[in-house]
Amino acid sequence: MPRLTPDQLLQELAVVDDLLIVQDLDGVCMQLVKDPLTRRMDRNYVEAAALLEGAFVVLTNGEHERRRGVNRLVEQALEDQTRPAREGLYLPGLAAGGVQLQDRHGNVSHPGVSDAEMAFLAAAPARMEALLKERLPAVLPEVGSGDLERYAHVAVLDTQVSPTVNLNAVFGLIPNDVPRQRQLQSLLEALMEQLLNEAVDAGLAGSFFLHAAPNLGRDAAGRERLKPAERGDVGTTDIQFMLTGSLKEAGLLVLLNRHIAARWGEAPLGDDFHVRTAPRDHQGLLELARTRIPPERMPLLVGVGDTVTSTASPDGSGWLRGGSDRGFLTLLQELGAWSGQDNRVILVDSSHGEVDRPSLADGHLVGISDPQDPLRLDLLMPEGPSAYVSWFGRLAQARCSSAADDRPTPGSA
C-alpha cells in the first residue's frame, strides 16, 4: 500500500471524533543525544500536546520524574517550574515501559510495584557504576583510570524504576572500532545479567528483566537479542533494568483502557488493570483486547515511534525483527484490523542526533524493515524530530479549528 504524506494524514486526523495518539519521546519529539541530561524539548511541542488533551498520551521507556525525567524538560521548555502542574501541561501517559503512570498535572504512581522492588531499584545505579569501573579497563586499557571513572559515572542513568547503563559516550571513544564496540556490548550484557542474579539472591526472582535498545527481538528463552555493532550503526547502546511487565505493548492496552473509561464511563479491562497484571506475550494481549473491549468503543489509534529494527538472520532463513517501538506499533495496527479501523503508524527518523542509527532518507529502510515485514509504516518522517514537532503542532491547531467549527452558533436551534 502507498504511504501517506504528512498533509494527507493531518487532514484525516483533523476531523476524527475519537482519536488517541500514542507517542514515544526520545528520537520522536527530540533528538537522540549521548547524554540524556542535554536533551531539549520544544516549547511549541509542549503547548501543542496540551491542545490535544484527551487525544494524546506518551508511552516511553524513559521516565517522567527526577532530574533525568521528561518533566524537567517540560519545565525548561516553558521556563517555569510551577506552571505545568498548575495548568496541566505535563505529558500524560506511561513511562518506564508502562509502570510509571502520570496525569497532565504531574501526579505519578507505580501500580503493582512492591516496596522491596523499589528498594532494590534505588540501590541499582551505585552497583552498576561499581561494576563498570571494574570491567571497563579490560576493553579500554589506553584510557586513564580517572577518565574511566568519569565515563562510568556518566554512563549510569539513575532513574527511579528503570535504571540504565548507556554507553553512548564510551562508544564515542572508539567510533570506528567495531570489534571493540562489540566487546563493550558483551561487557554490558554480562554486567546487567549479574545484577539480575543479585536480584534473585535478594528474593526478587522474576521481578526484573533486561531491555536492550535497540534490539533484534527476543530469542527462544524470551531474552532480548542485542543488535551487534556494525560500521555506520553502533547497534545496542544501552540496557535498562526494568520491572517485569514493563512492555510497551502492555502499556498500550493500559492507555486504551483508561481512554475508553474516560469517554464511556466504564473500563473494559477493569479499573485496576495495569501492565503487571497484563498478559506478558503479544498474542495474549491481542486476545484480551478482542475478548473484553467492545469494538464500537475503540478510538482511532495513531502510534508514533522511532526504534524499529529488522536484520536478516545469520542463516538466511528469515528476519530478526525488534526495536523498542515495534511491539506496541504492531499491536496497535492489529487492533485496527480487528475493530475495522485504519489505525496509523508513524516512524520518525532518529538518525539526525548524536547516536548512529539507520536512516530513512533513501527510502530503502535497511536495518529498519524488510519486504516481508508485517508492520505497515503509514507515514515516514525522514527529516526527523523537528519535522514531526512541526507537523504535530499543525495537527493540534487543525483539531482545535475543527472543534470550533462544529460548535453550534449562538441562537441556532
mmCIF file of C-alpha atoms in Angstrom:
data_model
loop_
_atom_site.group_PDB
_atom_site.id
_atom_site.type_symbol
_atom_site.label_atom_id
_atom_site.label_comp_id
_atom_site.label_asym_id
_atom_site.label_seq_id
_atom_site.Cartn_x
_atom_site.Cartn_y
_atom_site.Cartn_z
ATOM 1 C CA MET A 1 0.000 0.000 0.000
ATOM 2 C CA PRO A 2 1.260 3.509 -0.785
ATOM 3 C CA ARG A 3 2.311 5.574 2.207
ATOM 4 C CA LEU A 4 0.605 8.779 3.247
ATOM 5 C CA THR A 5 2.089 12.239 3.074
ATOM 6 C CA PRO A 6 2.161 14.349 6.247
ATOM 7 C CA ASP A 7 -0.585 16.602 4.851
ATOM 8 C CA GLN A 8 -2.809 13.653 3.956
ATOM 9 C CA LEU A 9 -2.592 12.192 7.440
ATOM 10 C CA LEU A 10 -3.117 15.595 9.042
ATOM 11 C CA GLN A 11 -6.314 16.119 7.058
ATOM 12 C CA GLU A 12 -7.507 12.653 8.010
ATOM 13 C CA LEU A 13 -6.882 13.092 11.740
ATOM 14 C CA ALA A 14 -8.110 16.682 11.999
ATOM 15 C CA VAL A 15 -11.758 15.597 11.847
ATOM 16 C CA VAL A 16 -11.651 12.267 13.721
ATOM 17 C CA ASP A 17 -14.069 12.399 16.652
ATOM 18 C CA ASP A 18 -12.497 9.728 18.891
ATOM 19 C CA LEU A 19 -8.715 9.849 18.472
ATOM 20 C CA LEU A 20 -5.851 8.593 20.618
ATOM 21 C CA ILE A 21 -2.254 9.362 19.621
ATOM 22 C CA VAL A 22 0.216 7.120 21.486
ATOM 23 C CA GLN A 23 3.712 8.554 21.119
ATOM 24 C CA ASP A 24 7.255 7.643 22.091
ATOM 25 C CA LEU A 25 9.531 10.556 23.114
ATOM 26 C CA ASP A 26 13.296 10.230 22.559
ATOM 27 C CA GLY A 27 14.078 10.330 18.858
ATOM 28 C CA VAL A 28 10.494 11.373 18.054
ATOM 29 C CA CYS A 29 9.868 14.829 19.525
ATOM 30 C CA MET A 30 13.517 15.461 20.453
ATOM 31 C CA GLN A 31 16.863 14.414 19.045
ATOM 32 C CA LEU A 32 18.746 11.412 20.389
ATOM 33 C CA VAL A 33 21.800 12.578 22.347
ATOM 34 C CA LYS A 34 24.700 10.807 24.031
ATOM 35 C CA ASP A 35 23.957 12.423 27.392
ATOM 36 C CA PRO A 36 20.210 12.497 28.181
ATOM 37 C CA LEU A 37 20.770 15.418 30.551
ATOM 38 C CA THR A 38 21.445 17.582 27.480
ATOM 39 C CA ARG A 39 18.071 16.826 25.859
ATOM 40 C CA ARG A 40 15.840 19.746 24.974
ATOM 41 C CA MET A 41 12.123 19.881 24.266
ATOM 42 C CA ASP A 42 10.444 22.451 22.043
ATOM 43 C CA ARG A 43 8.016 24.818 23.781
ATOM 44 C CA ASN A 44 5.654 24.635 20.813
ATOM 45 C CA TYR A 45 5.517 20.860 21.173
ATOM 46 C CA VAL A 46 4.553 21.079 24.857
ATOM 47 C CA GLU A 47 1.810 23.582 24.100
ATOM 48 C CA ALA A 48 0.514 21.510 21.174
ATOM 49 C CA ALA A 49 0.322 18.413 23.397
ATOM 50 C CA ALA A 50 -1.859 20.398 25.831
ATOM 51 C CA LEU A 51 -4.206 21.377 22.988
ATOM 52 C CA LEU A 52 -4.636 17.670 22.219
ATOM 53 C CA GLU A 53 -5.859 16.895 25.737
ATOM 54 C CA GLY A 54 -7.850 13.658 25.708
ATOM 55 C CA ALA A 55 -6.453 12.618 22.321
ATOM 56 C CA PHE A 56 -2.761 12.315 23.183
ATOM 57 C CA VAL A 57 -0.646 10.211 25.564
ATOM 58 C CA VAL A 58 3.002 9.229 25.770
ATOM 59 C CA LEU A 59 4.416 5.699 26.001
ATOM 60 C CA THR A 60 8.135 5.773 26.708
ATOM 61 C CA ASN A 61 10.933 3.721 28.219
ATOM 62 C CA GLY A 62 12.208 6.944 29.779
ATOM 63 C CA GLU A 63 10.744 8.335 32.978
ATOM 64 C CA HIS A 64 8.561 11.247 33.993
ATOM 65 C CA GLU A 65 10.164 12.374 37.238
ATOM 66 C CA ARG A 66 13.501 13.183 38.953
ATOM 67 C CA ARG A 67 16.431 15.017 37.402
ATOM 68 C CA ARG A 68 16.523 12.854 34.265
ATOM 69 C CA GLY A 69 12.763 12.837 33.843
ATOM 70 C CA VAL A 70 10.834 14.359 30.969
ATOM 71 C CA ASN A 71 9.007 16.657 33.411
ATOM 72 C CA ARG A 72 12.224 18.633 33.822
ATOM 73 C CA LEU A 73 12.326 19.109 30.032
ATOM 74 C CA VAL A 74 8.756 20.409 30.036
ATOM 75 C CA GLU A 75 9.635 22.916 32.769
ATOM 76 C CA GLN A 76 12.741 24.036 30.864
ATOM 77 C CA ALA A 77 10.772 24.461 27.646
ATOM 78 C CA LEU A 78 8.192 26.649 29.391
ATOM 79 C CA GLU A 79 10.809 28.385 31.580
ATOM 80 C CA ASP A 80 8.551 27.793 34.571
ATOM 81 C CA GLN A 81 8.678 25.120 37.276
ATOM 82 C CA THR A 82 5.167 25.646 38.658
ATOM 83 C CA ARG A 83 3.018 26.408 35.641
ATOM 84 C CA PRO A 84 2.957 22.810 34.216
ATOM 85 C CA ALA A 85 1.405 21.342 37.374
ATOM 86 C CA ARG A 86 -0.949 24.271 37.804
ATOM 87 C CA GLU A 87 -2.202 24.340 34.218
ATOM 88 C CA GLY A 88 -1.867 20.638 33.381
ATOM 89 C CA LEU A 89 0.979 20.952 30.870
ATOM 90 C CA TYR A 90 2.970 17.821 31.733
ATOM 91 C CA LEU A 91 2.813 14.974 29.210
ATOM 92 C CA PRO A 92 0.218 12.413 30.316
ATOM 93 C CA GLY A 93 0.792 8.705 29.874
ATOM 94 C CA LEU A 94 3.106 5.855 30.759
ATOM 95 C CA ALA A 95 6.869 5.883 31.313
ATOM 96 C CA ALA A 96 9.465 3.239 32.248
ATOM 97 C CA GLY A 97 7.883 0.916 29.686
ATOM 98 C CA GLY A 98 4.491 1.120 31.375
ATOM 99 C CA VAL A 99 4.941 1.009 35.170
ATOM 100 C CA GLN A 100 5.075 4.778 35.761
ATOM 101 C CA LEU A 101 1.703 6.453 35.228
ATOM 102 C CA GLN A 102 1.277 10.228 35.110
ATOM 103 C CA ASP A 103 -1.617 12.606 34.547
ATOM 104 C CA ARG A 104 -1.184 16.012 32.912
ATOM 105 C CA HIS A 105 -0.742 17.720 36.305
ATOM 106 C CA GLY A 106 2.337 15.599 37.101
ATOM 107 C CA ASN A 107 0.735 13.181 39.579
ATOM 108 C CA VAL A 108 2.838 9.997 39.331
ATOM 109 C CA SER A 109 2.097 6.462 40.530
ATOM 110 C CA HIS A 110 3.602 2.983 40.107
ATOM 111 C CA PRO A 111 0.702 0.498 40.067
ATOM 112 C CA GLY A 112 1.635 -3.038 41.106
ATOM 113 C CA VAL A 113 5.218 -2.295 42.238
ATOM 114 C CA SER A 114 6.286 -3.524 45.719
ATOM 115 C CA ASP A 115 8.386 -1.709 48.324
ATOM 116 C CA ALA A 116 11.069 -4.410 48.065
ATOM 117 C CA GLU A 117 11.332 -3.907 44.312
ATOM 118 C CA MET A 118 11.576 -0.138 44.716
ATOM 119 C CA ALA A 119 14.352 -0.567 47.318
ATOM 120 C CA PHE A 120 16.402 -2.819 45.001
ATOM 121 C CA LEU A 121 15.976 -0.355 42.145
ATOM 122 C CA ALA A 122 17.133 2.514 44.371
ATOM 123 C CA ALA A 123 20.412 0.696 45.061
ATOM 124 C CA ALA A 124 20.963 -0.486 41.474
ATOM 125 C CA PRO A 125 22.663 2.625 39.982
ATOM 126 C CA ALA A 126 25.536 2.570 42.506
ATOM 127 C CA ARG A 127 26.026 -1.140 41.835
ATOM 128 C CA MET A 128 26.021 -0.576 38.066
ATOM 129 C CA GLU A 129 28.676 2.113 38.368
ATOM 130 C CA ALA A 130 30.892 -0.078 40.549
ATOM 131 C CA LEU A 131 30.686 -2.971 38.080
ATOM 132 C CA LEU A 132 31.509 -0.659 35.161
ATOM 133 C CA LYS A 133 34.601 0.647 36.945
ATOM 134 C CA GLU A 134 35.763 -2.935 37.431
ATOM 135 C CA ARG A 135 35.217 -4.054 33.846
ATOM 136 C CA LEU A 136 35.878 -1.120 31.501
ATOM 137 C CA PRO A 137 39.717 -1.196 31.850
ATOM 138 C CA ALA A 138 39.868 -4.605 30.134
ATOM 139 C CA VAL A 139 38.250 -3.179 26.973
ATOM 140 C CA LEU A 140 39.791 0.318 27.093
ATOM 141 C CA PRO A 141 43.308 -0.137 28.516
ATOM 142 C CA GLU A 142 44.551 3.061 26.876
ATOM 143 C CA VAL A 143 42.125 5.245 28.829
ATOM 144 C CA GLY A 144 43.341 6.545 32.181
ATOM 145 C CA SER A 145 41.649 5.377 35.369
ATOM 146 C CA GLY A 146 40.359 8.857 36.199
ATOM 147 C CA ASP A 147 38.741 9.226 32.802
ATOM 148 C CA LEU A 148 37.223 5.751 33.016
ATOM 149 C CA GLU A 149 35.672 6.582 36.375
ATOM 150 C CA ARG A 150 34.129 9.663 34.839
ATOM 151 C CA TYR A 151 32.765 7.706 31.872
ATOM 152 C CA ALA A 152 31.369 5.041 34.211
ATOM 153 C CA HIS A 153 29.586 7.713 36.220
ATOM 154 C CA VAL A 154 28.095 9.372 33.123
ATOM 155 C CA ALA A 155 27.001 6.005 31.694
ATOM 156 C CA VAL A 156 24.695 5.151 34.600
ATOM 157 C CA LEU A 157 21.256 6.749 34.361
ATOM 158 C CA ASP A 158 19.918 6.842 37.909
ATOM 159 C CA THR A 159 16.223 6.776 37.088
ATOM 160 C CA GLN A 160 13.663 5.669 39.651
ATOM 161 C CA VAL A 161 12.180 2.487 38.188
ATOM 162 C CA SER A 162 14.313 1.686 35.132
ATOM 163 C CA PRO A 163 17.997 2.382 35.974
ATOM 164 C CA THR A 164 20.058 2.141 32.815
ATOM 165 C CA VAL A 165 23.618 1.776 31.588
ATOM 166 C CA ASN A 166 24.014 3.887 28.440
ATOM 167 C CA LEU A 167 27.406 3.543 26.746
ATOM 168 C CA ASN A 168 26.958 6.160 24.006
ATOM 169 C CA ALA A 169 29.775 8.330 25.373
ATOM 170 C CA VAL A 170 32.077 5.317 25.738
ATOM 171 C CA PHE A 171 31.335 4.175 22.180
ATOM 172 C CA GLY A 172 32.409 7.656 21.125
ATOM 173 C CA LEU A 173 35.968 6.817 22.227
ATOM 174 C CA ILE A 174 36.213 4.055 19.600
ATOM 175 C CA PRO A 175 33.941 5.263 16.759
ATOM 176 C CA ASN A 176 35.345 3.017 14.012
ATOM 177 C CA ASP A 177 36.469 0.013 16.047
ATOM 178 C CA VAL A 178 33.612 -2.438 15.513
ATOM 179 C CA PRO A 179 35.326 -5.401 17.288
ATOM 180 C CA ARG A 180 35.805 -3.382 20.472
ATOM 181 C CA GLN A 181 32.313 -1.913 20.208
ATOM 182 C CA ARG A 182 31.028 -5.480 20.262
ATOM 183 C CA GLN A 183 33.249 -6.204 23.257
ATOM 184 C CA LEU A 184 31.591 -3.315 25.049
ATOM 185 C CA GLN A 185 28.171 -4.713 24.205
ATOM 186 C CA SER A 186 29.129 -8.111 25.638
ATOM 187 C CA LEU A 187 30.506 -6.428 28.765
ATOM 188 C CA LEU A 188 27.271 -4.508 29.192
ATOM 189 C CA GLU A 189 25.118 -7.608 28.830
ATOM 190 C CA ALA A 190 27.209 -9.595 31.336
ATOM 191 C CA LEU A 191 27.118 -6.740 33.845
ATOM 192 C CA MET A 192 23.341 -6.476 33.700
ATOM 193 C CA GLU A 193 22.911 -10.260 33.889
ATOM 194 C CA GLN A 194 24.928 -10.158 37.117
ATOM 195 C CA LEU A 195 22.513 -7.582 38.515
ATOM 196 C CA LEU A 196 19.601 -9.863 37.628
ATOM 197 C CA ASN A 197 21.288 -12.685 39.540
ATOM 198 C CA GLU A 198 21.773 -10.415 42.542
ATOM 199 C CA ALA A 199 18.030 -9.656 42.476
ATOM 200 C CA VAL A 200 17.314 -13.371 42.622
ATOM 201 C CA ASP A 201 19.647 -13.691 45.623
ATOM 202 C CA ALA A 202 17.665 -10.867 47.275
ATOM 203 C CA GLY A 203 14.432 -12.853 46.936
ATOM 204 C CA LEU A 204 13.191 -10.975 43.877
ATOM 205 C CA ALA A 205 13.262 -13.733 41.276
ATOM 206 C CA GLY A 206 11.054 -12.807 38.333
ATOM 207 C CA SER A 207 10.752 -9.142 39.334
ATOM 208 C CA PHE A 208 13.013 -7.713 36.636
ATOM 209 C CA PHE A 209 14.160 -8.155 33.043
ATOM 210 C CA LEU A 210 16.661 -6.510 30.695
ATOM 211 C CA HIS A 211 15.585 -4.250 27.842
ATOM 212 C CA ALA A 212 18.240 -3.677 25.181
ATOM 213 C CA ALA A 213 17.963 -0.602 22.942
ATOM 214 C CA PRO A 214 17.893 -1.110 20.076
ATOM 215 C CA ASN A 215 17.440 -4.881 19.872
ATOM 216 C CA LEU A 216 16.700 -7.668 17.408
ATOM 217 C CA GLY A 217 13.630 -9.091 19.068
ATOM 218 C CA ARG A 218 13.572 -11.997 21.512
ATOM 219 C CA ASP A 219 15.258 -15.382 21.484
ATOM 220 C CA ALA A 220 13.559 -18.719 22.284
ATOM 221 C CA ALA A 221 14.011 -18.095 26.026
ATOM 222 C CA GLY A 222 12.324 -14.688 25.806
ATOM 223 C CA ARG A 223 15.508 -12.627 26.237
ATOM 224 C CA GLU A 224 16.029 -9.612 24.014
ATOM 225 C CA ARG A 225 18.806 -10.084 21.451
ATOM 226 C CA LEU A 226 21.490 -7.420 21.339
ATOM 227 C CA LYS A 227 21.937 -5.689 17.995
ATOM 228 C CA PRO A 228 25.657 -6.141 17.214
ATOM 229 C CA ALA A 229 27.671 -3.093 16.214
ATOM 230 C CA GLU A 230 28.392 -2.659 12.508
ATOM 231 C CA ARG A 231 30.154 0.074 10.598
ATOM 232 C CA GLY A 232 27.761 3.034 10.475
ATOM 233 C CA ASP A 233 25.353 1.501 13.007
ATOM 234 C CA VAL A 234 26.577 1.098 16.567
ATOM 235 C CA GLY A 235 23.655 -1.199 17.411
ATOM 236 C CA THR A 236 22.735 -1.722 21.072
ATOM 237 C CA THR A 237 23.970 1.222 23.119
ATOM 238 C CA ASP A 238 22.120 0.793 26.395
ATOM 239 C CA ILE A 239 20.363 -1.761 28.569
ATOM 240 C CA GLN A 240 17.602 -0.865 31.002
ATOM 241 C CA PHE A 241 16.993 -2.817 34.206
ATOM 242 C CA MET A 242 13.221 -2.947 34.125
ATOM 243 C CA LEU A 243 10.344 -4.290 36.169
ATOM 244 C CA THR A 244 8.738 -7.395 34.724
ATOM 245 C CA GLY A 245 5.639 -6.407 32.802
ATOM 246 C CA SER A 246 7.172 -3.142 31.591
ATOM 247 C CA LEU A 247 6.303 -3.787 27.964
ATOM 248 C CA LYS A 248 5.095 -1.020 25.708
ATOM 249 C CA GLU A 249 2.501 -3.274 24.117
ATOM 250 C CA ALA A 250 1.003 -3.942 27.568
ATOM 251 C CA GLY A 251 1.192 -0.207 28.222
ATOM 252 C CA LEU A 252 -0.805 0.399 25.053
ATOM 253 C CA LEU A 253 -3.706 -1.603 26.495
ATOM 254 C CA VAL A 254 -3.490 0.284 29.804
ATOM 255 C CA LEU A 255 -3.722 3.612 27.984
ATOM 256 C CA LEU A 256 -6.530 2.350 25.761
ATOM 257 C CA ASN A 257 -8.462 1.062 28.797
ATOM 258 C CA ARG A 258 -8.152 4.437 30.524
ATOM 259 C CA HIS A 259 -9.165 6.338 27.381
ATOM 260 C CA ILE A 260 -12.317 4.256 26.933
ATOM 261 C CA ALA A 261 -13.159 4.651 30.635
ATOM 262 C CA ALA A 262 -12.873 8.429 30.391
ATOM 263 C CA ARG A 263 -15.073 8.582 27.289
ATOM 264 C CA TRP A 264 -17.662 5.912 28.074
ATOM 265 C CA GLY A 265 -17.630 5.749 31.885
ATOM 266 C CA GLU A 266 -16.545 2.112 32.023
ATOM 267 C CA ALA A 267 -13.104 0.492 31.893
ATOM 268 C CA PRO A 268 -13.473 -2.671 29.781
ATOM 269 C CA LEU A 269 -10.333 -4.267 31.262
ATOM 270 C CA GLY A 270 -11.183 -3.232 34.817
ATOM 271 C CA ASP A 271 -10.455 -0.142 36.889
ATOM 272 C CA ASP A 272 -7.288 -1.692 38.377
ATOM 273 C CA PHE A 273 -5.774 -3.033 35.138
ATOM 274 C CA HIS A 274 -2.042 -2.274 34.796
ATOM 275 C CA VAL A 275 0.983 -3.713 32.984
ATOM 276 C CA ARG A 276 1.974 -6.038 35.830
ATOM 277 C CA THR A 277 -1.376 -7.836 35.676
ATOM 278 C CA ALA A 278 -1.490 -7.850 31.869
ATOM 279 C CA PRO A 279 -0.531 -10.860 29.733
ATOM 280 C CA ARG A 280 3.212 -10.996 29.056
ATOM 281 C CA ASP A 281 3.012 -12.037 25.405
ATOM 282 C CA HIS A 282 1.807 -10.297 22.276
ATOM 283 C CA GLN A 283 -0.907 -12.807 21.375
ATOM 284 C CA GLY A 284 -2.277 -12.806 24.911
ATOM 285 C CA LEU A 285 -2.593 -9.018 24.849
ATOM 286 C CA LEU A 286 -4.344 -9.083 21.490
ATOM 287 C CA GLU A 287 -6.790 -11.774 22.650
ATOM 288 C CA LEU A 288 -7.532 -9.862 25.861
ATOM 289 C CA ALA A 289 -8.467 -6.782 23.855
ATOM 290 C CA ARG A 290 -10.601 -8.763 21.408
ATOM 291 C CA THR A 291 -12.423 -10.511 24.239
ATOM 292 C CA ARG A 292 -13.070 -7.599 26.567
ATOM 293 C CA ILE A 293 -13.198 -4.359 24.545
ATOM 294 C CA PRO A 294 -16.356 -3.575 22.530
ATOM 295 C CA PRO A 295 -15.045 -2.797 19.034
ATOM 296 C CA GLU A 296 -17.512 0.084 18.653
ATOM 297 C CA ARG A 297 -15.805 1.843 21.582
ATOM 298 C CA MET A 298 -12.354 1.686 20.045
ATOM 299 C CA PRO A 299 -10.835 5.086 19.202
ATOM 300 C CA LEU A 300 -8.814 5.594 16.070
ATOM 301 C CA LEU A 301 -5.267 4.909 17.247
ATOM 302 C CA VAL A 302 -2.106 6.556 15.919
ATOM 303 C CA GLY A 303 1.226 5.137 17.072
ATOM 304 C CA VAL A 304 4.406 7.207 16.774
ATOM 305 C CA GLY A 305 7.888 5.766 17.292
ATOM 306 C CA ASP A 306 11.446 5.780 16.021
ATOM 307 C CA THR A 307 13.003 2.461 17.062
ATOM 308 C CA VAL A 308 12.102 -0.400 14.727
ATOM 309 C CA THR A 309 14.705 -2.883 13.506
ATOM 310 C CA SER A 310 14.918 -5.735 11.019
ATOM 311 C CA THR A 311 18.070 -7.681 10.155
ATOM 312 C CA ALA A 312 18.483 -10.812 8.061
ATOM 313 C CA SER A 313 19.086 -13.852 10.270
ATOM 314 C CA PRO A 314 22.631 -15.277 10.039
ATOM 315 C CA ASP A 315 21.428 -18.481 8.373
ATOM 316 C CA GLY A 316 19.412 -16.547 5.800
ATOM 317 C CA SER A 317 16.163 -18.228 6.788
ATOM 318 C CA GLY A 318 14.272 -15.065 7.711
ATOM 319 C CA TRP A 319 14.424 -11.804 9.617
ATOM 320 C CA LEU A 320 15.247 -10.830 13.186
ATOM 321 C CA ARG A 321 12.793 -8.051 13.948
ATOM 322 C CA GLY A 322 12.837 -5.905 17.063
ATOM 323 C CA GLY A 323 13.170 -2.382 18.373
ATOM 324 C CA SER A 324 11.518 -0.917 21.457
ATOM 325 C CA ASP A 325 8.601 0.529 19.461
ATOM 326 C CA ARG A 326 7.859 -2.432 17.196
ATOM 327 C CA GLY A 327 5.710 -4.334 19.698
ATOM 328 C CA PHE A 328 3.256 -1.577 20.511
ATOM 329 C CA LEU A 329 3.071 -0.318 16.919
ATOM 330 C CA THR A 330 2.302 -3.830 15.673
ATOM 331 C CA LEU A 331 -0.364 -4.401 18.337
ATOM 332 C CA LEU A 332 -1.904 -1.016 17.528
ATOM 333 C CA GLN A 333 -2.078 -1.956 13.852
ATOM 334 C CA GLU A 334 -3.642 -5.345 14.662
ATOM 335 C CA LEU A 335 -6.247 -3.727 16.909
ATOM 336 C CA GLY A 336 -7.256 -1.560 13.961
ATOM 337 C CA ALA A 337 -7.648 -4.576 11.688
ATOM 338 C CA TRP A 338 -9.821 -6.289 14.329
ATOM 339 C CA SER A 339 -12.038 -3.277 15.032
ATOM 340 C CA GLY A 340 -12.403 -2.247 11.388
ATOM 341 C CA GLN A 341 -10.396 0.990 11.603
ATOM 342 C CA ASP A 342 -7.334 2.252 9.771
ATOM 343 C CA ASN A 343 -5.104 2.764 12.783
ATOM 344 C CA ARG A 344 -1.985 4.622 11.662
ATOM 345 C CA VAL A 345 1.738 4.136 12.316
ATOM 346 C CA ILE A 346 4.253 6.989 12.044
ATOM 347 C CA LEU A 347 8.008 6.327 12.049
ATOM 348 C CA VAL A 348 10.347 9.253 12.743
ATOM 349 C CA ASP A 349 13.992 9.193 11.623
ATOM 350 C CA SER A 350 16.174 9.426 14.741
ATOM 351 C CA SER A 351 19.500 9.254 12.889
ATOM 352 C CA HIS A 352 19.849 13.055 12.928
ATOM 353 C CA GLY A 353 21.056 13.200 16.546
ATOM 354 C CA GLU A 354 24.320 12.190 18.196
ATOM 355 C CA VAL A 355 23.709 8.419 18.045
ATOM 356 C CA ASP A 356 24.392 6.266 14.963
ATOM 357 C CA ARG A 357 21.070 4.913 13.705
ATOM 358 C CA PRO A 358 19.894 3.662 10.293
ATOM 359 C CA SER A 359 18.346 6.469 8.254
ATOM 360 C CA LEU A 360 15.009 6.698 6.454
ATOM 361 C CA ALA A 361 16.430 9.175 3.948
ATOM 362 C CA ASP A 362 16.918 6.827 0.976
ATOM 363 C CA GLY A 363 13.551 5.120 1.455
ATOM 364 C CA HIS A 364 15.068 1.612 1.460
ATOM 365 C CA LEU A 365 14.668 1.135 5.253
ATOM 366 C CA VAL A 366 17.756 -1.094 5.509
ATOM 367 C CA GLY A 367 18.110 -2.267 9.098
ATOM 368 C CA ILE A 368 14.611 -0.965 9.869
ATOM 369 C CA SER A 369 12.127 -3.025 7.855
ATOM 370 C CA ASP A 370 12.114 -5.783 5.236
ATOM 371 C CA PRO A 371 9.974 -6.909 2.294
ATOM 372 C CA GLN A 372 8.020 -9.391 4.441
ATOM 373 C CA ASP A 373 7.598 -7.085 7.444
ATOM 374 C CA PRO A 374 4.047 -7.344 8.846
ATOM 375 C CA LEU A 375 4.343 -3.862 10.370
ATOM 376 C CA ARG A 376 2.882 -1.311 7.966
ATOM 377 C CA LEU A 377 4.501 2.127 8.198
ATOM 378 C CA ASP A 378 1.836 4.587 7.063
ATOM 379 C CA LEU A 379 3.926 7.743 7.317
ATOM 380 C CA LEU A 380 7.707 8.193 7.314
ATOM 381 C CA MET A 381 9.304 11.340 8.724
ATOM 382 C CA PRO A 382 12.839 11.226 7.254
ATOM 383 C CA GLU A 383 13.568 14.810 8.348
ATOM 384 C CA GLY A 384 13.457 13.699 11.983
ATOM 385 C CA PRO A 385 12.055 15.169 15.206
ATOM 386 C CA SER A 386 11.990 18.781 14.022
ATOM 387 C CA ALA A 387 9.656 17.863 11.155
ATOM 388 C CA TYR A 388 7.485 15.777 13.454
ATOM 389 C CA VAL A 389 7.171 18.577 16.019
ATOM 390 C CA SER A 390 6.113 20.988 13.271
ATOM 391 C CA TRP A 391 3.513 18.517 11.936
ATOM 392 C CA PHE A 392 2.273 17.763 15.463
ATOM 393 C CA GLY A 393 1.715 21.472 16.108
ATOM 394 C CA ARG A 394 -0.235 21.887 12.876
ATOM 395 C CA LEU A 395 -2.385 18.874 13.757
ATOM 396 C CA ALA A 396 -3.210 20.316 17.192
ATOM 397 C CA GLN A 397 -4.251 23.623 15.626
ATOM 398 C CA ALA A 398 -6.287 21.877 12.932
ATOM 399 C CA ARG A 399 -8.207 19.831 15.504
ATOM 400 C CA CYS A 400 -8.901 22.956 17.550
ATOM 401 C CA SER A 401 -10.233 24.699 14.462
ATOM 402 C CA SER A 402 -12.355 21.687 13.546
ATOM 403 C CA ALA A 403 -13.827 21.536 17.063
ATOM 404 C CA ALA A 404 -14.640 25.268 16.905
ATOM 405 C CA ASP A 405 -16.349 24.817 13.535
ATOM 406 C CA ASP A 406 -18.535 22.047 14.989
ATOM 407 C CA ARG A 407 -19.853 24.190 17.857
ATOM 408 C CA PRO A 408 -23.412 25.471 17.329
ATOM 409 C CA THR A 409 -23.649 29.153 16.507
ATOM 410 C CA PRO A 410 -25.397 31.418 19.043
ATOM 411 C CA GLY A 411 -29.146 31.318 18.586
ATOM 412 C CA SER A 412 -29.144 28.205 16.413
ATOM 413 C CA ALA A 413 -31.722 25.513 17.156
#
